[in-house]
Coordinates of C-alpha atoms in Angstrom, one line a residue:
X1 CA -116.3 -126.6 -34.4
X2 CA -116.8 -130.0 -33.4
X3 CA -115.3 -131.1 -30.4
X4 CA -112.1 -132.5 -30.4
X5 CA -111.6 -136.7 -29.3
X6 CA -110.0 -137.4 -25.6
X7 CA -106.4 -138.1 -25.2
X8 CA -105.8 -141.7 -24.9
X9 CA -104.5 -142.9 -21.3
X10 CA -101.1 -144.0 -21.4
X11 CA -100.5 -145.0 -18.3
X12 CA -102.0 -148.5 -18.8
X13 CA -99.1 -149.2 -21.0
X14 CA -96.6 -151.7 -20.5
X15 CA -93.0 -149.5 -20.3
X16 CA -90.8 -150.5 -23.0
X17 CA -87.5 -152.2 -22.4
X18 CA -83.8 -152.1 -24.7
X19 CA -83.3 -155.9 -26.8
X20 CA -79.4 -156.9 -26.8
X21 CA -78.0 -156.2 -30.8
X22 CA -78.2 -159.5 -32.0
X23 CA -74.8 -160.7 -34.2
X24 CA -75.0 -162.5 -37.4
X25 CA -73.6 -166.2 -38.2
X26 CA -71.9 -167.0 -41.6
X27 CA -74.0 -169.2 -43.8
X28 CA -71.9 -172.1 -45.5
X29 CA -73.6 -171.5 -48.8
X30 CA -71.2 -168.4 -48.9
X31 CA -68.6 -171.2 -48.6
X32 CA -68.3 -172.1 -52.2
X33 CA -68.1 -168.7 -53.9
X34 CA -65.4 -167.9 -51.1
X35 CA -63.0 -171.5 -52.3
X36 CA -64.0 -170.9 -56.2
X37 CA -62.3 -167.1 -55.6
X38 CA -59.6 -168.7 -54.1
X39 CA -59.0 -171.4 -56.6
X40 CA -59.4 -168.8 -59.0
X41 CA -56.4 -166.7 -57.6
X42 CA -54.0 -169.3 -57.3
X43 CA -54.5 -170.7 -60.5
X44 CA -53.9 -166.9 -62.0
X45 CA -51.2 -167.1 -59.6
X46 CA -49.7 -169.9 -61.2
X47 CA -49.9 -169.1 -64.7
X48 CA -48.0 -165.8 -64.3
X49 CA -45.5 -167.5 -62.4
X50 CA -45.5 -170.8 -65.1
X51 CA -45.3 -168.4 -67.6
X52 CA -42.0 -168.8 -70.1
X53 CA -40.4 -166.1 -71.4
X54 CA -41.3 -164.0 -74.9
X55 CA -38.8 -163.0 -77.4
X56 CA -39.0 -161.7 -80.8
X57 CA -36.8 -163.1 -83.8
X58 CA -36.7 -161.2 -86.8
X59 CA -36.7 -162.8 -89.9
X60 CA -36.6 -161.7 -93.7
X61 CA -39.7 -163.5 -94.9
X62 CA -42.1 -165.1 -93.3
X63 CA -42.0 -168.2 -95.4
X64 CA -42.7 -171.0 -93.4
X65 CA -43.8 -168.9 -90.3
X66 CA -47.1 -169.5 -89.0
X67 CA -49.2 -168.0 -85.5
X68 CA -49.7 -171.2 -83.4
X69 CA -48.8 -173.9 -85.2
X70 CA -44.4 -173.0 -86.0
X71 CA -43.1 -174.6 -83.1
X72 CA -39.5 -174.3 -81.7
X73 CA -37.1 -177.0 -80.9
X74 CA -33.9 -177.9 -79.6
X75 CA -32.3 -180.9 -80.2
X76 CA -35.7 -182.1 -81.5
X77 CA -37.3 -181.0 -78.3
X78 CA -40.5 -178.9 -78.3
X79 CA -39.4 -175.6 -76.4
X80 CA -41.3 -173.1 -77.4
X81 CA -44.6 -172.0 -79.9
X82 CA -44.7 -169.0 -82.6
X83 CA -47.8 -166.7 -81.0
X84 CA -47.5 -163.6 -83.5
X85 CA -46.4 -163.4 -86.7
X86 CA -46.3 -159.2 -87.7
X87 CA -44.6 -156.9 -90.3
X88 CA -41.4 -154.3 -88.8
X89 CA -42.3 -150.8 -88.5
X90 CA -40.6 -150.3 -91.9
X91 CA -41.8 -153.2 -93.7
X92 CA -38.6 -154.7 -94.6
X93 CA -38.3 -157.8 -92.4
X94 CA -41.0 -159.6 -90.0
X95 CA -41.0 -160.0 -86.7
X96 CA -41.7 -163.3 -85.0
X97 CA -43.2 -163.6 -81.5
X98 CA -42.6 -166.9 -79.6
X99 CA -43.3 -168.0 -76.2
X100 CA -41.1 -170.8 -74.7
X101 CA -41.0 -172.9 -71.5
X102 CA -40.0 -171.5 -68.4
X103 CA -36.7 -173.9 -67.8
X104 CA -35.7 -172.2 -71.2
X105 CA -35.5 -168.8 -69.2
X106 CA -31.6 -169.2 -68.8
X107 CA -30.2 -170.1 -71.6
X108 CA -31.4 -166.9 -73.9
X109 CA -28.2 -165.2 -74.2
X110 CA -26.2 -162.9 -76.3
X111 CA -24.6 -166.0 -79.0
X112 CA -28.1 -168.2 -78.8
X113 CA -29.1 -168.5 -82.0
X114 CA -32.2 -169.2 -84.1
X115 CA -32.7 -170.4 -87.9
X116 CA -35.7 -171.9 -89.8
X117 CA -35.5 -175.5 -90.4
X118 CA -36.9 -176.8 -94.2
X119 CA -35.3 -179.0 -96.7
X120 CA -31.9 -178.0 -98.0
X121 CA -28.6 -179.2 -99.7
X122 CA -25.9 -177.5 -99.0
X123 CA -21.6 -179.1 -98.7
X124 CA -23.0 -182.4 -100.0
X125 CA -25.5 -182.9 -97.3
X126 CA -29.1 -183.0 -96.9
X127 CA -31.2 -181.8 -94.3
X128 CA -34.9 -180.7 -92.9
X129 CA -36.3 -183.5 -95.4
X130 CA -38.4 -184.5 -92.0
X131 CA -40.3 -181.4 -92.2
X132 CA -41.5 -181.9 -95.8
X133 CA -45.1 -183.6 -93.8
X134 CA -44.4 -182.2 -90.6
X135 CA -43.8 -178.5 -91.7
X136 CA -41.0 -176.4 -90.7
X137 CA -39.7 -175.6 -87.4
X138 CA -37.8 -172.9 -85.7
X139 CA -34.1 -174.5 -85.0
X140 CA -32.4 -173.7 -81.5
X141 CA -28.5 -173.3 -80.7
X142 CA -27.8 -172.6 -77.0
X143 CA -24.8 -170.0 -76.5
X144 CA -22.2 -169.4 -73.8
X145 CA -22.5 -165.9 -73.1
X146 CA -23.4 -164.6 -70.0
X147 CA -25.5 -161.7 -71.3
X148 CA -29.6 -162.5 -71.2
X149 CA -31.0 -161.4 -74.4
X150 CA -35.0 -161.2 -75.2
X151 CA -34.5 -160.1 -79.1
X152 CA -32.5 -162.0 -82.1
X153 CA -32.3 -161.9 -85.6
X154 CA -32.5 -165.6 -87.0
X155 CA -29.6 -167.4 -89.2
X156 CA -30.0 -166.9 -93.2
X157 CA -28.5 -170.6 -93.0
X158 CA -28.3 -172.8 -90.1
X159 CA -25.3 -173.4 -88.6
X160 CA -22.9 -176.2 -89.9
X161 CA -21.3 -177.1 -86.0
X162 CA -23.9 -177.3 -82.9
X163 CA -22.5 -174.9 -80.2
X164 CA -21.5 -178.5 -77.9
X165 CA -20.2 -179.9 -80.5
X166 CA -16.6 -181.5 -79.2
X167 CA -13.4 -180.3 -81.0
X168 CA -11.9 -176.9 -81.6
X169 CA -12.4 -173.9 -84.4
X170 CA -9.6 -172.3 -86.6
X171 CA -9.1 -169.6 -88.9
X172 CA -7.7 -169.8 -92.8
X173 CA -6.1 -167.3 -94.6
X174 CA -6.3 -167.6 -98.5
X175 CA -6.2 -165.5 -101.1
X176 CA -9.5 -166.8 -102.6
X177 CA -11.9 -169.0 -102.1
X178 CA -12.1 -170.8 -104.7
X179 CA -14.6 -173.5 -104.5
X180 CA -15.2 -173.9 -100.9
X181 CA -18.3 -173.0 -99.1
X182 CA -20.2 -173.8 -96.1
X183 CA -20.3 -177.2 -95.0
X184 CA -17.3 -177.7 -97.2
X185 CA -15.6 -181.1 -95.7
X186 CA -12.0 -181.0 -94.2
X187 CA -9.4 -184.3 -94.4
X188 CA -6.8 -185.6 -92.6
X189 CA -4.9 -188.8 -94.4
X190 CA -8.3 -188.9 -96.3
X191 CA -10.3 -189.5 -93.4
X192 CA -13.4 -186.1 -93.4
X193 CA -12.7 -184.8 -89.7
X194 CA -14.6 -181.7 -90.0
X195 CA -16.4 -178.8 -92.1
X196 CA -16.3 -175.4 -93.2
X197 CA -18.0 -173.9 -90.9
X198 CA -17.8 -170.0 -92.3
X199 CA -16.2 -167.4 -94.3
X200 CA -15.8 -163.6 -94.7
X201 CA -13.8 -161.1 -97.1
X202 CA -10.9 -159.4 -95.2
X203 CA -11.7 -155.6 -94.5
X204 CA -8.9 -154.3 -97.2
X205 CA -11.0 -157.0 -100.1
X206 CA -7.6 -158.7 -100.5
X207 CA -8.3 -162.4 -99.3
X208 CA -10.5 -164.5 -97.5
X209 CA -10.6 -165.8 -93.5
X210 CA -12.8 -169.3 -93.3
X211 CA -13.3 -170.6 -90.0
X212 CA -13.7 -174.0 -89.9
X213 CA -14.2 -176.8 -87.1
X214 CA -12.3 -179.9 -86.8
X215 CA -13.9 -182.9 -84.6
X216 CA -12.4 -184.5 -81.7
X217 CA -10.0 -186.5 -81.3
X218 CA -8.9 -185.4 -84.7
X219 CA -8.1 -181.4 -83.1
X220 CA -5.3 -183.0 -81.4
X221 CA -3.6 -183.5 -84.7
X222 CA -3.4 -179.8 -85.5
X223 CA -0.4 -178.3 -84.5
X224 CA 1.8 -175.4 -84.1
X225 CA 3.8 -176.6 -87.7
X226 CA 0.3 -178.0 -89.6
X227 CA -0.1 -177.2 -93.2
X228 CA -3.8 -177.0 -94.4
X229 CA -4.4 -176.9 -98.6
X230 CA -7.3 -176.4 -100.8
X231 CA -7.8 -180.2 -101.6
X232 CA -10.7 -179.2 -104.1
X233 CA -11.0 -181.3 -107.1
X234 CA -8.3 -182.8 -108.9
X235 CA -4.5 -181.7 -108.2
X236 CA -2.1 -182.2 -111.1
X237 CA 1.3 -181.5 -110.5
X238 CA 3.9 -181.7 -113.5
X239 CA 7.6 -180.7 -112.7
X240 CA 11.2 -181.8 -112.8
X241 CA 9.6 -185.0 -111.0
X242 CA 7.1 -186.0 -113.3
X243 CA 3.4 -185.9 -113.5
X244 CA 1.6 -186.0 -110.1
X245 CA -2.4 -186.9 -109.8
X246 CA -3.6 -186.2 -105.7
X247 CA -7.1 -186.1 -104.8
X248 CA -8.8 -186.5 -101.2
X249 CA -12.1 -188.4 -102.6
X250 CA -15.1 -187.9 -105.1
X251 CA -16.7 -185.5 -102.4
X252 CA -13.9 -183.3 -102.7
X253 CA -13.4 -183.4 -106.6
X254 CA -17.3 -182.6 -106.7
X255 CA -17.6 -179.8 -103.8
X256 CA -14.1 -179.1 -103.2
X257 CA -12.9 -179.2 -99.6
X258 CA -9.2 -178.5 -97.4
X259 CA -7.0 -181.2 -96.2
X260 CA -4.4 -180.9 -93.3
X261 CA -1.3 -182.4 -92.5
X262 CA 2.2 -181.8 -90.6
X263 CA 5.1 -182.1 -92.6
X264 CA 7.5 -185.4 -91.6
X265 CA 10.7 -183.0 -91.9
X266 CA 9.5 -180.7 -89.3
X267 CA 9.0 -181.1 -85.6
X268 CA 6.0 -182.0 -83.7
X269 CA 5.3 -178.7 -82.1
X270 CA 2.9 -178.1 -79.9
X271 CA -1.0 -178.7 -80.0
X272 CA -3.0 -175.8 -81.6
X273 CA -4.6 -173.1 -79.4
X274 CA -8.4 -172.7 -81.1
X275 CA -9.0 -169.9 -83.5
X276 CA -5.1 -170.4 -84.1
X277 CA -4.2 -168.7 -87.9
X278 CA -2.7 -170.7 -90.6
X279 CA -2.4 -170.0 -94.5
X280 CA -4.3 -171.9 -96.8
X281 CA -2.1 -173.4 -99.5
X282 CA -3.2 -173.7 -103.2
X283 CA -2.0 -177.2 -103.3
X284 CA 0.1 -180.2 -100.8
X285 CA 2.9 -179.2 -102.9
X286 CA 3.0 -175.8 -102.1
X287 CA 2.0 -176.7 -98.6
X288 CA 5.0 -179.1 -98.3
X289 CA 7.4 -177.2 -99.7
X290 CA 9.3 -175.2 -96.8
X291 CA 8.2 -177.3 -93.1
X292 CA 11.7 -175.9 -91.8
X293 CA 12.3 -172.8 -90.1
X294 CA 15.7 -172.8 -90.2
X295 CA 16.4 -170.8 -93.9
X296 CA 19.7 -170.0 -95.0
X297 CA 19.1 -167.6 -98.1
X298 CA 21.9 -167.9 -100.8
X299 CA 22.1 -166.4 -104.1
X300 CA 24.0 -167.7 -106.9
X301 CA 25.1 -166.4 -110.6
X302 CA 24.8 -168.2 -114.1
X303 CA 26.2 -166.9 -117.2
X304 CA 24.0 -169.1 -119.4
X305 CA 20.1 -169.0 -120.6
X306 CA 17.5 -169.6 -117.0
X307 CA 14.9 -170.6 -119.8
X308 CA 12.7 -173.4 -117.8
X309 CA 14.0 -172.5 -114.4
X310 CA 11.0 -170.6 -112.0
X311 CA 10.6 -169.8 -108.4
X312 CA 9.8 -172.6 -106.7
X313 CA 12.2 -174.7 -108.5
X314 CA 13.6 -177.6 -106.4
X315 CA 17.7 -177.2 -105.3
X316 CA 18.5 -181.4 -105.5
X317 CA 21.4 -182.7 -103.4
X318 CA 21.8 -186.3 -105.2
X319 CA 18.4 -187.1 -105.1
X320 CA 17.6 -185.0 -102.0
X321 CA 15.7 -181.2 -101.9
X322 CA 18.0 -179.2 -99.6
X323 CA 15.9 -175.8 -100.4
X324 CA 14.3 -173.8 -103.9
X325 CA 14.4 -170.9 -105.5
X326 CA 13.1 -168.0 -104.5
X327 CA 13.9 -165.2 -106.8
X328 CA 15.2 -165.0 -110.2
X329 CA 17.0 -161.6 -111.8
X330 CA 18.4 -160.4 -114.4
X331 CA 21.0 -157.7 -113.5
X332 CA 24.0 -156.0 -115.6
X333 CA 27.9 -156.3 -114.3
X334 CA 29.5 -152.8 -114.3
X335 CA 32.7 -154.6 -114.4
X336 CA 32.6 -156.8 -117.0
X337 CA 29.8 -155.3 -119.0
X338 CA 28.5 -158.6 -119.0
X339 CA 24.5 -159.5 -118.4
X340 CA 24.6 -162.2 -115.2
X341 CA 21.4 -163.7 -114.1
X342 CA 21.3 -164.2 -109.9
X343 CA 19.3 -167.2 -109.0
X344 CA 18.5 -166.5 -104.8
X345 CA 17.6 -169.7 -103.3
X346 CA 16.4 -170.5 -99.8
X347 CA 18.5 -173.4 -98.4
X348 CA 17.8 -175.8 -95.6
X349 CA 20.9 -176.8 -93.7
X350 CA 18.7 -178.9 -91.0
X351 CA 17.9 -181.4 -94.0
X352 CA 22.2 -182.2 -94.7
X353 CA 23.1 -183.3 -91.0
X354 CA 26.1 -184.9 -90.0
X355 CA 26.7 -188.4 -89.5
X356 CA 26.0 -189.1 -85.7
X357 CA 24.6 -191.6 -83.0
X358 CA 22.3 -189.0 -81.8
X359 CA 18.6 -189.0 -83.4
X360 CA 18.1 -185.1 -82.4
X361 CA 21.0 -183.4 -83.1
X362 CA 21.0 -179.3 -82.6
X363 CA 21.5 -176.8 -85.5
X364 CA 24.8 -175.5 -86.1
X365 CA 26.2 -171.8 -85.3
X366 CA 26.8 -169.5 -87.9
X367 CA 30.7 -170.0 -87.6
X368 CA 30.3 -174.1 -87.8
X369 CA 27.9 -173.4 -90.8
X370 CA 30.2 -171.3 -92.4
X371 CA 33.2 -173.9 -91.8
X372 CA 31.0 -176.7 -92.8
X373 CA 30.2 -175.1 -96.4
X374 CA 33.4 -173.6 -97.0
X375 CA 34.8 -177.3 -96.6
X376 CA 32.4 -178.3 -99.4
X377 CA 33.2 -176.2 -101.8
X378 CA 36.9 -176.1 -101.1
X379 CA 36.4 -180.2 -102.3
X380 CA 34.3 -179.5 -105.1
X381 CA 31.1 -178.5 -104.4
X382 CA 29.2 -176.2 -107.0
X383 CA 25.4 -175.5 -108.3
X384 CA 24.7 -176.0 -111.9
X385 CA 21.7 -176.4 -114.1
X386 CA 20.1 -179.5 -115.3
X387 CA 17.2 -180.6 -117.2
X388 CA 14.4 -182.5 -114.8
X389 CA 11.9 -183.1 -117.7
X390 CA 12.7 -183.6 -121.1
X391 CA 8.9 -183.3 -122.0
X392 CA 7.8 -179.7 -120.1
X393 CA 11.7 -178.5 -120.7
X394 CA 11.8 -177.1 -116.7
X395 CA 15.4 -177.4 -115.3
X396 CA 16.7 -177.6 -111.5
X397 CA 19.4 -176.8 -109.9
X398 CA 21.3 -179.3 -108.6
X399 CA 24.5 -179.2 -106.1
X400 CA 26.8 -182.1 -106.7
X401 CA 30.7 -182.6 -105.9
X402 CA 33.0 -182.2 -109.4
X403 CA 36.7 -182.5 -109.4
X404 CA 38.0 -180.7 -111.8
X405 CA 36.2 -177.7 -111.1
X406 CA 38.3 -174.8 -110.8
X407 CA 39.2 -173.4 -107.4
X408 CA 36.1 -170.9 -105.9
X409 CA 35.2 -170.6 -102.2
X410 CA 31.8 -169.0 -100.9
X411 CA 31.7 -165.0 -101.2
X412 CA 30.2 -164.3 -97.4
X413 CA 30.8 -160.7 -98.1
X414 CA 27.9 -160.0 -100.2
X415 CA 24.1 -159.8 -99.3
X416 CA 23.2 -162.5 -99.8
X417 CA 26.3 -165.0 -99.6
X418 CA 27.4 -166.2 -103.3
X419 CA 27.6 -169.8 -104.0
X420 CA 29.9 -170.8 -107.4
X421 CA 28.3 -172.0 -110.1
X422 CA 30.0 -174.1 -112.9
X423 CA 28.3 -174.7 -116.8
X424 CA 25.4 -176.8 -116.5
X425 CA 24.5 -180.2 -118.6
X426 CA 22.5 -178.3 -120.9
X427 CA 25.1 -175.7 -121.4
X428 CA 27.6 -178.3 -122.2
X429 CA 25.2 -180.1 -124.6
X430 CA 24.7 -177.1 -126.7
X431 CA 28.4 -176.4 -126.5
X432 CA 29.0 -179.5 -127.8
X433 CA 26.5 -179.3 -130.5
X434 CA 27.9 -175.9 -131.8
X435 CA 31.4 -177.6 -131.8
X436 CA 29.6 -180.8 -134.1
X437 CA 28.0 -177.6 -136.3
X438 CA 30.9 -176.3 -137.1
X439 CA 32.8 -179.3 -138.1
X440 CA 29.4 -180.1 -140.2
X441 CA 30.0 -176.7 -141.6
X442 CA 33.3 -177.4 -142.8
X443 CA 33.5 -180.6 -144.5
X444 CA 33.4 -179.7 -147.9
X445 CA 30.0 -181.1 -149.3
X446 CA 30.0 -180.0 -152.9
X447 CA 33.5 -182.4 -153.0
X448 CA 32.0 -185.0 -151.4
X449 CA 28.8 -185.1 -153.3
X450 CA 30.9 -184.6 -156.9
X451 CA 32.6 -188.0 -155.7
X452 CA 29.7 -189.7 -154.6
X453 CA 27.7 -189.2 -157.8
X454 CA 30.8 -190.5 -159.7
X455 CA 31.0 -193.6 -157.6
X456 CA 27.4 -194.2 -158.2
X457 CA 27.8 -193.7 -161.9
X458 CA 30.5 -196.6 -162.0
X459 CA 28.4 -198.5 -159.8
X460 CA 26.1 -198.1 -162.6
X461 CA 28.1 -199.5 -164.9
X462 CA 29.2 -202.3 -163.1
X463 CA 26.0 -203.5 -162.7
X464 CA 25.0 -203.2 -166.6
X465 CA 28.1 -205.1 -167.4
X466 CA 27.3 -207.7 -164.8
X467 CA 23.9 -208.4 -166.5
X468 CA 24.7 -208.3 -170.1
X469 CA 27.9 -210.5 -169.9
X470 CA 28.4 -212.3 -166.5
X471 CA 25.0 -213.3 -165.9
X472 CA 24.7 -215.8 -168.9
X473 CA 27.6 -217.4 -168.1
X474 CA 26.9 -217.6 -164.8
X475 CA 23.3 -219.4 -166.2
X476 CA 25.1 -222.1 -168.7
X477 CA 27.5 -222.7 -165.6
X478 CA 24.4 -223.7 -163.5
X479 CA 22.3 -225.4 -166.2
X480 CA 25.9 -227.8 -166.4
X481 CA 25.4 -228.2 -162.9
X482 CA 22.6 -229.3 -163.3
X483 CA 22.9 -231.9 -165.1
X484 CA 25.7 -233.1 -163.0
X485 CA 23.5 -233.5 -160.4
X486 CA 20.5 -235.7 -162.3
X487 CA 23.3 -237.9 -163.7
X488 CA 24.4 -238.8 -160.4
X489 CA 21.3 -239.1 -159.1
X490 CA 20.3 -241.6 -162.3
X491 CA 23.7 -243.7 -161.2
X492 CA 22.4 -244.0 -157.5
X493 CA 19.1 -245.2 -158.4
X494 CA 18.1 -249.0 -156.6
X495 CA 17.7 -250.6 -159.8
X496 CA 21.3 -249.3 -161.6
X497 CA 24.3 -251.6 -161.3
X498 CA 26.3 -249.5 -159.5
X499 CA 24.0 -249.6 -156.7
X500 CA 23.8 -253.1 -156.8
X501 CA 27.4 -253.8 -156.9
X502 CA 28.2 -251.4 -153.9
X503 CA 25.7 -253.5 -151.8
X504 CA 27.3 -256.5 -152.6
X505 CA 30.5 -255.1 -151.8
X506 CA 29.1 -254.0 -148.3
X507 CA 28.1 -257.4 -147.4
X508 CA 31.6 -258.7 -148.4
X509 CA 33.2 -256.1 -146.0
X510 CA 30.6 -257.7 -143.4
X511 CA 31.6 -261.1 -143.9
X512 CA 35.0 -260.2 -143.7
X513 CA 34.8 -258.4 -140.8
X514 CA 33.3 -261.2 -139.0
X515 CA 35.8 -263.7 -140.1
X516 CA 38.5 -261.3 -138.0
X517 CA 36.6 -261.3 -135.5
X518 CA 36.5 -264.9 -134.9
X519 CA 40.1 -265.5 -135.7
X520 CA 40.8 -262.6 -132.7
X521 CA 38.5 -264.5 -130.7
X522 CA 40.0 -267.6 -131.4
X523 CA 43.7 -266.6 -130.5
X524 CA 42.4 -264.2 -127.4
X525 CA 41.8 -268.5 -126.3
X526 CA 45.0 -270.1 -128.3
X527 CA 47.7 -267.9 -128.3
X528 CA 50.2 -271.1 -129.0
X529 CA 48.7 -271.4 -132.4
X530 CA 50.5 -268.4 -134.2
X531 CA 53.9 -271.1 -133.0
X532 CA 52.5 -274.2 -134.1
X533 CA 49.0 -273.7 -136.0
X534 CA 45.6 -274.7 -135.2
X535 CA 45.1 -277.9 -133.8
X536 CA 42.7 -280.5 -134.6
X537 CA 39.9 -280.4 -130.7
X538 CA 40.8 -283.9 -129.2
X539 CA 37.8 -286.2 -128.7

């Protein structure tokens, strides 16, 4: 084997020594990653915190709905964008996913409400025709609740009244609706204060509550006593009084609408509390009928056909309504055997007041009421029937004083209190009528009419006789006459003697008057000459 090489000498070598560990400096290249990161946070930062919140609102089509481009307003005021637009899990409605600005956050509560906005016509009134180039638009109403809510389901139809909207809401109770709707207008003295604003059928289907909103300052005109009436189209009222055209305006003829008014009889009363009740009359009539509540029910009995009389009838006081009827009945006497007809009436004693300085003066007590009509009828007092139009044959009942009514007094004993009644005008007519009938009926007619055709036979007669033997007399007579007349006319003629001789005599009775009238003249001056004559006028 070859020989191995010699070890190397390593004691000539330098000895090794430690180095420090040397630290590393930061480059400021690494600077602008390090920033951009930053940047980059806060910016992501932001936009979660920027961020508005999401809702969903469900709709029943999506007809104008559309991802990124159906925007959401309030008051005309971008708030919000559609970002989604997707089918419900069971295909029945769509749901709408929109993202509004962050300010927005507090006012999605429980009663905020949403609707699409597009052209419509509804109460008489147009709307959304601005979005026929611009497109539709989801429509905002801010609530008051205090609940945050992130889901809704969107208005069929927008609402009539914004939720800021000054003035008050109440509720109507009718028995129909007739032809109101939404948006329907309501009047006070024919001025439109407000609209329909809703309406729902009562639980047991019997009527119909409508809400509807009337505008400040006009609420403040709704009180405690305020009648409201369906003033739709044209009301035609034909009593006792006459015939009776009202209507609010052409609006209301066309789309129908409710007016409102407090009755002059009745008090003031206090202002409305909102969503106060009231009933919806048919008519102002109606409405008007009974503002008093101070109703003192009478009933009282007729012996004579009701024929023209119904409920609602006026009771007339000379010339004033002191109540109606109420009830009409038909009921048998076990007494007499006789069928009597009750008449109940409702009676407003505030309307007859007694005659006094004071403007307010307070209702009587029972025991001054009772005194008070007891002294009436003791001097004459009584209800009777009379006709109040000739043309639709209805009839009133009218209370008037008559003295030779018989002696009655109120009967407070029965349930209701009985007023007397006396025969009415129409009762007295067709007594007097039957009383003429019978007296027709026995004149004897076949007498009368034997006589009569005699008379008018001898008339005959006469009249023959007349022109067979008096008539040509009677012409010779006047042909006689006649002649009469030319000769005279023939003897006054200008160029006859007689006429000339009566002019001459004429003059002569001028001349001679003349003479006399000098002589006069001449012995007005010389009275001496009827002694001693006329005298020669010395020179």
């Amino acid at each position: 084997m070859p020989d191995a090489p010699p070890s190397p000498d390593l004691s000539t070598l330098p000895e090794a020594e430690a180095a420090p560990k040397s630290r590393w400096k930061p480059q400021l290249v690494w600077l602008v990653p390090l920033v951009a990161a930053l940047i980059g946070g806060w910016l992501a930062v932001k936009s979660v915190l920027d961020q508005g919140p999401v809702i969903t609102i469900v709709f029943k089509n999506a007809e104008g709905l559309e991802a990124g481009k159906t925007k959401l307003k309030y008051k005309d005021v971008e708030i919000g964008l559609v970002t989604t637009v997707a089918l419900s899990q069971d295909l029945k409605q769509v749901v709408a996913t929109a993202e509004l600005v962050k300010d927005f956050k507090p006012h999605l509560v429980e009663d905020t409400t949403f609707w699409l906005v597009k052209p419509r016509i509804s109460g008489g009134s147009v709307s959304g025709l601005g979005t026929v180039l611009s497109g539709s638009f989801i429509g905002v109403g801010v609530g008051k609740s205090a609940l945050a809510q992130k889901a809704f389901t969107a208005l069929e139809v927008p609402p009539v009244i914004q939720v800021d909207t000054p003035g008050r809401e109440f509720v109507l109770r009718s028995s129909d609706l007739g032809s109101l709707e939404m948006g329907s207008p309501i009047f006070f003295r024919r001025l439109q204060v407000g609209q329909v604003v809703s309406y729902r059928l009562d639980q047991d289907g019997r009527g119909v509550d409508l809400r509807i909103f009337v505008n400040a300052p006009y609420d403040q005109y709704v009180t405690e006593n305020t009648r409201f009436w369906n003033a739709s189209g044209l009301d035609v009222k034909l009593d006792a009084g006459g015939i009776e055209v009202n209507t609010q305006s052409m609006l209301s003829i066309l789309l129908g609408g409710v007016a409102f008014e407090t009755p002059p009889e009745s008090a003031a009363g206090a202002v409305a509390a909102a969503d106060t009740t009231f009933e919806l009359f048919a008519g102002r009539g109606q409405a008007m009928r009974n503002p008093e509540r101070d109703v003192l029910k009478m009933v009282m009995l007729f012996d004579e056909s009701l024929r023209g009389l119904a409920p609602g009838a006026i009771v007339d006081f000379r010339g004033i309504a002191l109540g109606e009827v109420s009830a009409i009945r038909v009921e048998l006497d076990p007494v007499s055997r006789r069928i009597i007809m009750p008449v109940e009436v409702n009676l407003y004693p505030q309307r007859l007041r007694l005659r006094s300085k004071e403007k307010d003066q307070p209702p009587l007590s029972d025991e001054a009421r009772k005194r008070f009509l007891d002294n009436m009828v003791a001097n004459g007092l009584r209800a009777q029937m009379r006709s109040g139009n000739l043309l639709t044959g209805q009839i009133y009942i009218a209370l008037d004083f008559l003295p030779d009514a018989p002696k009655a007094g109120i009967d407070w004993n029965s349930a209701p209190p009985q007023l007397p009644t006396t025969a009415g005008s129409l009762g007295e007519l067709q007594a007097t009528l039957k009383n003429v009938a019978g007296k027709l009926e026995k004149l004897p007619v076949e007498q009368i009419g034997t006589d009569l055709r005699q008379t008018l036979q001898a008339a005959n007669r006469l009249m023959t006789r007349l022109d067979t033997q008096v008539t040509p007399e009677v012409v010779a007579t006047l042909s006689e006459a006649r002649k009469a007349v030319d000769t005279a006319q023939g003897m006054m003629a200008a160029d006859k003697p007689l006429q000339y001789d009566t002019r001459e005599a004429i003059r002569e009775l001028g001349r001679t008057a003349k003479s006399l009238r000098a002589l006069s003249d001449y012995l007005e001056r010389h009275p001496e000459a009827l002694l001693w004559g006329k005298q020669e006028d010395k020179q």
